[in-house]
PDB file of C-alpha atoms in Angstrom:
ATOM      1  CA  MET S   1      65.074  89.450  86.779  1.00  0.00           C
ATOM      2  CA  ALA S   2      64.365  92.617  85.015  1.00  0.00           C
ATOM      3  CA  THR S   3      62.939  95.508  86.939  1.00  0.00           C
ATOM      4  CA  ALA S   4      62.033  98.793  85.449  1.00  0.00           C
ATOM      5  CA  GLU S   5      61.402 102.221  86.753  1.00  0.00           C
ATOM      6  CA  LYS S   6      59.232 102.994  83.753  1.00  0.00           C
ATOM      7  CA  ILE S   7      58.182 100.376  81.350  1.00  0.00           C
ATOM      8  CA  SER S   8      56.835 101.707  77.964  1.00  0.00           C
ATOM      9  CA  PRO S   9      53.095 101.821  77.845  1.00  0.00           C
ATOM     10  CA  ALA S  10      53.267  99.329  75.086  1.00  0.00           C
ATOM     11  CA  VAL S  11      54.650  96.718  77.349  1.00  0.00           C
ATOM     12  CA  ASP S  12      52.001  94.362  78.977  1.00  0.00           C
ATOM     13  CA  VAL S  13      53.812  93.299  82.121  1.00  0.00           C
ATOM     14  CA  ALA S  14      51.444  90.460  82.838  1.00  0.00           C
ATOM     15  CA  ALA S  15      51.787  89.150  79.283  1.00  0.00           C
ATOM     16  CA  VAL S  16      55.555  89.434  79.361  1.00  0.00           C
ATOM     17  CA  ASN S  17      55.648  87.597  82.670  1.00  0.00           C
ATOM     18  CA  ALA S  18      53.510  84.763  81.291  1.00  0.00           C
ATOM     19  CA  SER S  19      55.713  84.472  78.210  1.00  0.00           C
ATOM     20  CA  LEU S  20      58.977  84.602  80.117  1.00  0.00           C
ATOM     21  CA  ALA S  21      57.938  82.375  83.103  1.00  0.00           C
ATOM     22  CA  SER S  22      59.308  79.301  81.548  1.00  0.00           C
ATOM     23  CA  ALA S  23      62.019  80.981  79.327  1.00  0.00           C
ATOM     24  CA  SER S  24      65.699  80.356  79.774  1.00  0.00           C
ATOM     25  CA  ALA S  25      67.877  83.037  81.485  1.00  0.00           C
ATOM     26  CA  GLU S  26      69.326  83.878  78.115  1.00  0.00           C
ATOM     27  CA  ASP S  27      65.830  84.512  76.633  1.00  0.00           C
ATOM     28  CA  ARG S  28      64.824  86.610  79.557  1.00  0.00           C
ATOM     29  CA  ILE S  29      68.033  88.725  79.158  1.00  0.00           C
ATOM     30  CA  ALA S  30      67.511  88.956  75.357  1.00  0.00           C
ATOM     31  CA  TRP S  31      64.094  90.267  75.899  1.00  0.00           C
ATOM     32  CA  ALA S  32      65.286  92.977  78.248  1.00  0.00           C
ATOM     33  CA  VAL S  33      68.163  93.984  75.914  1.00  0.00           C
ATOM     34  CA  HIS S  34      65.642  94.273  73.031  1.00  0.00           C
ATOM     35  CA  GLU S  35      63.079  96.132  75.048  1.00  0.00           C
ATOM     36  CA  PHE S  36      65.517  98.576  76.808  1.00  0.00           C
ATOM     37  CA  GLY S  37      68.675  98.593  74.873  1.00  0.00           C
ATOM     38  CA  ASP S  38      71.204 101.124  76.113  1.00  0.00           C
ATOM     39  CA  ALA S  39      68.749 102.101  79.004  1.00  0.00           C
ATOM     40  CA  LEU S  40      69.424  98.631  80.636  1.00  0.00           C
ATOM     41  CA  VAL S  41      71.882  98.120  83.518  1.00  0.00           C
ATOM     42  CA  LEU S  42      72.898  95.145  85.570  1.00  0.00           C
ATOM     43  CA  SER S  43      73.485  95.168  89.205  1.00  0.00           C
ATOM     44  CA  SER S  44      75.695  92.748  90.949  1.00  0.00           C
ATOM     45  CA  SER S  45      76.828  92.066  94.454  1.00  0.00           C
ATOM     46  CA  PHE S  46      79.667  89.872  93.288  1.00  0.00           C
ATOM     47  CA  GLY S  47      78.674  87.059  95.522  1.00  0.00           C
ATOM     48  CA  ALA S  48      79.819  83.506  94.815  1.00  0.00           C
ATOM     49  CA  GLN S  49      77.117  82.908  92.116  1.00  0.00           C
ATOM     50  CA  ALA S  50      77.427  86.327  90.412  1.00  0.00           C
ATOM     51  CA  ALA S  51      79.694  85.173  87.573  1.00  0.00           C
ATOM     52  CA  VAL S  52      76.821  83.231  85.875  1.00  0.00           C
ATOM     53  CA  MET S  53      74.552  86.237  85.549  1.00  0.00           C
ATOM     54  CA  LEU S  54      77.491  88.559  84.627  1.00  0.00           C
ATOM     55  CA  SER S  55      78.532  86.127  81.912  1.00  0.00           C
ATOM     56  CA  LEU S  56      75.029  85.693  80.437  1.00  0.00           C
ATOM     57  CA  ALA S  57      74.294  89.368  80.477  1.00  0.00           C
ATOM     58  CA  THR S  58      77.548  90.530  78.992  1.00  0.00           C
ATOM     59  CA  ARG S  59      77.336  87.981  76.266  1.00  0.00           C
ATOM     60  CA  ALA S  60      73.897  89.457  75.286  1.00  0.00           C
ATOM     61  CA  ALA S  61      74.896  93.095  75.854  1.00  0.00           C
ATOM     62  CA  PRO S  62      78.598  93.702  75.748  1.00  0.00           C
ATOM     63  CA  GLY S  63      79.447  96.987  77.585  1.00  0.00           C
ATOM     64  CA  ILE S  64      76.281  96.922  79.719  1.00  0.00           C
ATOM     65  CA  PRO S  65      76.957  99.046  82.771  1.00  0.00           C
ATOM     66  CA  VAL S  66      77.382  96.719  85.741  1.00  0.00           C
ATOM     67  CA  VAL S  67      76.418  98.583  89.007  1.00  0.00           C
ATOM     68  CA  PHE S  68      78.316  97.527  92.109  1.00  0.00           C
ATOM     69  CA  ILE S  69      77.148  99.126  95.295  1.00  0.00           C
ATOM     70  CA  ASP S  70      80.103  99.343  97.794  1.00  0.00           C
ATOM     71  CA  THR S  71      78.898  99.706 101.254  1.00  0.00           C
ATOM     72  CA  GLY S  72      82.516  99.749 102.647  1.00  0.00           C
ATOM     73  CA  TYR S  73      81.592  96.656 104.728  1.00  0.00           C
ATOM     74  CA  LEU S  74      82.266  94.020 102.062  1.00  0.00           C
ATOM     75  CA  PHE S  75      84.743  91.068 102.481  1.00  0.00           C
ATOM     76  CA  PRO S  76      88.123  91.504 100.897  1.00  0.00           C
ATOM     77  CA  GLU S  77      87.322  88.416  98.791  1.00  0.00           C
ATOM     78  CA  THR S  78      84.389  90.301  97.247  1.00  0.00           C
ATOM     79  CA  TYR S  79      86.611  93.100  96.037  1.00  0.00           C
ATOM     80  CA  ARG S  80      89.007  90.582  94.616  1.00  0.00           C
ATOM     81  CA  PHE S  81      86.293  88.739  92.894  1.00  0.00           C
ATOM     82  CA  ALA S  82      84.894  91.813  91.438  1.00  0.00           C
ATOM     83  CA  ASP S  83      88.415  92.789  90.121  1.00  0.00           C
ATOM     84  CA  GLU S  84      88.863  89.318  88.603  1.00  0.00           C
ATOM     85  CA  LEU S  85      85.537  89.252  86.867  1.00  0.00           C
ATOM     86  CA  THR S  86      85.926  92.704  85.614  1.00  0.00           C
ATOM     87  CA  VAL S  87      89.027  91.716  83.851  1.00  0.00           C
ATOM     88  CA  LYS S  88      87.989  88.242  82.758  1.00  0.00           C
ATOM     89  CA  LEU S  89      84.560  89.357  81.432  1.00  0.00           C
ATOM     90  CA  GLY S  90      85.621  92.856  80.231  1.00  0.00           C
ATOM     91  CA  LEU S  91      82.938  94.328  82.653  1.00  0.00           C
ATOM     92  CA  ASN S  92      81.864  97.998  82.321  1.00  0.00           C
ATOM     93  CA  LEU S  93      81.942  98.252  86.045  1.00  0.00           C
ATOM     94  CA  LYS S  94      80.391 101.260  87.804  1.00  0.00           C
ATOM     95  CA  VAL S  95      80.986 101.504  91.513  1.00  0.00           C
ATOM     96  CA  TYR S  96      78.560 103.459  93.515  1.00  0.00           C
ATOM     97  CA  ARG S  97      78.907 104.296  97.297  1.00  0.00           C
ATOM     98  CA  ALA S  98      77.072 106.378  99.851  1.00  0.00           C
ATOM     99  CA  ASP S  99      78.129 110.077 100.115  1.00  0.00           C
ATOM    100  CA  PHE S 100      79.849 109.255 103.338  1.00  0.00           C
ATOM    101  CA  THR S 101      82.183 106.547 104.787  1.00  0.00           C
ATOM    102  CA  PRO S 102      81.147 103.689 107.055  1.00  0.00           C
ATOM    103  CA  GLY S 103      83.001 105.466 109.829  1.00  0.00           C
ATOM    104  CA  TRP S 104      80.818 108.607 109.424  1.00  0.00           C
ATOM    105  CA  LEU S 105      77.790 106.363 109.375  1.00  0.00           C
ATOM    106  CA  GLU S 106      78.735 104.599 112.618  1.00  0.00           C
ATOM    107  CA  ALA S 107      79.948 107.861 114.286  1.00  0.00           C
ATOM    108  CA  ARG S 108      76.567 109.492 113.852  1.00  0.00           C
ATOM    109  CA  HIS S 109      74.138 106.674 113.876  1.00  0.00           C
ATOM    110  CA  GLY S 110      75.949 103.752 115.492  1.00  0.00           C
ATOM    111  CA  ARG S 111      75.733 100.256 113.856  1.00  0.00           C
ATOM    112  CA  LEU S 112      72.229 100.643 112.358  1.00  0.00           C
ATOM    113  CA  TRP S 113      72.003  97.020 111.223  1.00  0.00           C
ATOM    114  CA  GLU S 114      72.015  96.126 114.859  1.00  0.00           C
ATOM    115  CA  ASP S 115      68.927  98.096 115.722  1.00  0.00           C
ATOM    116  CA  GLY S 116      66.370  95.677 114.540  1.00  0.00           C
ATOM    117  CA  VAL S 117      64.269  95.951 111.420  1.00  0.00           C
ATOM    118  CA  ALA S 118      63.897  99.728 111.494  1.00  0.00           C
ATOM    119  CA  GLY S 119      67.643 100.168 111.912  1.00  0.00           C
ATOM    120  CA  LEU S 120      68.465  97.649 109.099  1.00  0.00           C
ATOM    121  CA  ALA S 121      65.892  99.408 106.767  1.00  0.00           C
ATOM    122  CA  ARG S 122      67.738 102.898 107.589  1.00  0.00           C
ATOM    123  CA  TYR S 123      71.125 101.238 106.965  1.00  0.00           C
ATOM    124  CA  ASN S 124      70.051  99.783 103.570  1.00  0.00           C
ATOM    125  CA  GLN S 125      68.389 103.090 102.509  1.00  0.00           C
ATOM    126  CA  LEU S 126      71.613 105.082 103.318  1.00  0.00           C
ATOM    127  CA  MET S 127      74.241 102.490 102.131  1.00  0.00           C
ATOM    128  CA  LYS S 128      72.491 100.616  99.314  1.00  0.00           C
ATOM    129  CA  VAL S 129      69.221 102.148  98.090  1.00  0.00           C
ATOM    130  CA  GLY S 130      70.458 105.847  97.853  1.00  0.00           C
ATOM    131  CA  PRO S 131      73.472 104.784  95.807  1.00  0.00           C
ATOM    132  CA  MET S 132      71.520 102.533  93.556  1.00  0.00           C
ATOM    133  CA  GLN S 133      69.069 105.294  92.863  1.00  0.00           C
ATOM    134  CA  ARG S 134      71.801 107.601  92.034  1.00  0.00           C
ATOM    135  CA  ALA S 135      73.396 105.031  89.687  1.00  0.00           C
ATOM    136  CA  LEU S 136      70.091 104.538  87.878  1.00  0.00           C
ATOM    137  CA  VAL S 137      69.672 108.339  87.374  1.00  0.00           C
ATOM    138  CA  GLU S 138      73.193 108.928  86.311  1.00  0.00           C
ATOM    139  CA  LEU S 139      73.365 105.973  84.037  1.00  0.00           C
ATOM    140  CA  GLY S 140      70.030 106.863  82.279  1.00  0.00           C
ATOM    141  CA  ALA S 141      68.592 103.518  83.203  1.00  0.00           C
ATOM    142  CA  ARG S 142      64.953 102.591  82.425  1.00  0.00           C
ATOM    143  CA  ALA S 143      65.465  99.022  83.672  1.00  0.00           C
ATOM    144  CA  TRP S 144      67.968  96.797  85.386  1.00  0.00           C
ATOM    145  CA  LEU S 145      68.822  93.175  85.598  1.00  0.00           C
ATOM    146  CA  ALA S 146      69.251  91.752  89.060  1.00  0.00           C
ATOM    147  CA  GLY S 147      70.097  88.220  89.882  1.00  0.00           C
ATOM    148  CA  LEU S 148      67.432  87.681  92.470  1.00  0.00           C
ATOM    149  CA  ARG S 149      66.870  83.982  93.173  1.00  0.00           C
ATOM    150  CA  ARG S 150      63.544  82.799  94.452  1.00  0.00           C
ATOM    151  CA  THR S 151      65.239  80.202  96.704  1.00  0.00           C
ATOM    152  CA  GLN S 152      67.088  83.049  98.600  1.00  0.00           C
ATOM    153  CA  SER S 153      64.157  84.068 100.969  1.00  0.00           C
ATOM    154  CA  SER S 154      60.470  83.652 101.410  1.00  0.00           C
ATOM    155  CA  SER S 155      59.982  87.247 100.246  1.00  0.00           C
ATOM    156  CA  ARG S 156      61.456  86.339  96.836  1.00  0.00           C
ATOM    157  CA  GLU S 157      59.525  83.099  96.245  1.00  0.00           C
ATOM    158  CA  SER S 158      56.704  84.742  94.283  1.00  0.00           C
ATOM    159  CA  LEU S 159      58.689  87.301  92.461  1.00  0.00           C
ATOM    160  CA  ASP S 160      57.696  87.801  88.775  1.00  0.00           C
ATOM    161  CA  VAL S 161      60.349  87.786  86.144  1.00  0.00           C
ATOM    162  CA  VAL S 162      59.623  91.447  85.238  1.00  0.00           C
ATOM    163  CA  GLY S 163      58.464  93.950  87.962  1.00  0.00           C
ATOM    164  CA  VAL S 164      57.776  97.629  87.981  1.00  0.00           C
ATOM    165  CA  GLN S 165      59.135  99.785  90.747  1.00  0.00           C
ATOM    166  CA  GLU S 166      58.054 103.279  91.861  1.00  0.00           C
TER     167      GLU S 166
END
């Protein structure tokens, strides 16, 4: 749930994971808010189940920056849901996009997501990872909350509560 670019040396990630393994979502979020304070952000894709995480996180940390990566390929319903939740929950929404439009991407590279695993990886890097990395830097984030559900895929089944990236 919480991932960090740089966890302070005082944090024992294995111990934190052990203590948070059976903790409630509220307690996990409270730990992250206590540990990272204003250097904590939340990312959301504004999928159907996003409201729960957004509500929990904004109750624990009103004003937490909510990073929304707009690929330009989202459903109209996703944009409407983001607008609705932004108003309803008073979100501090921060929208990030690639430095180019979907039309530019397709004109130069085609529909990368149709080019197998390598094409999908390139698409994700250009349209999702790059903008997220820029968001983390611009917002001064040391950690972020992400609603990754273990039931979503086999690659997520064994995710720890807290993970270190890069």
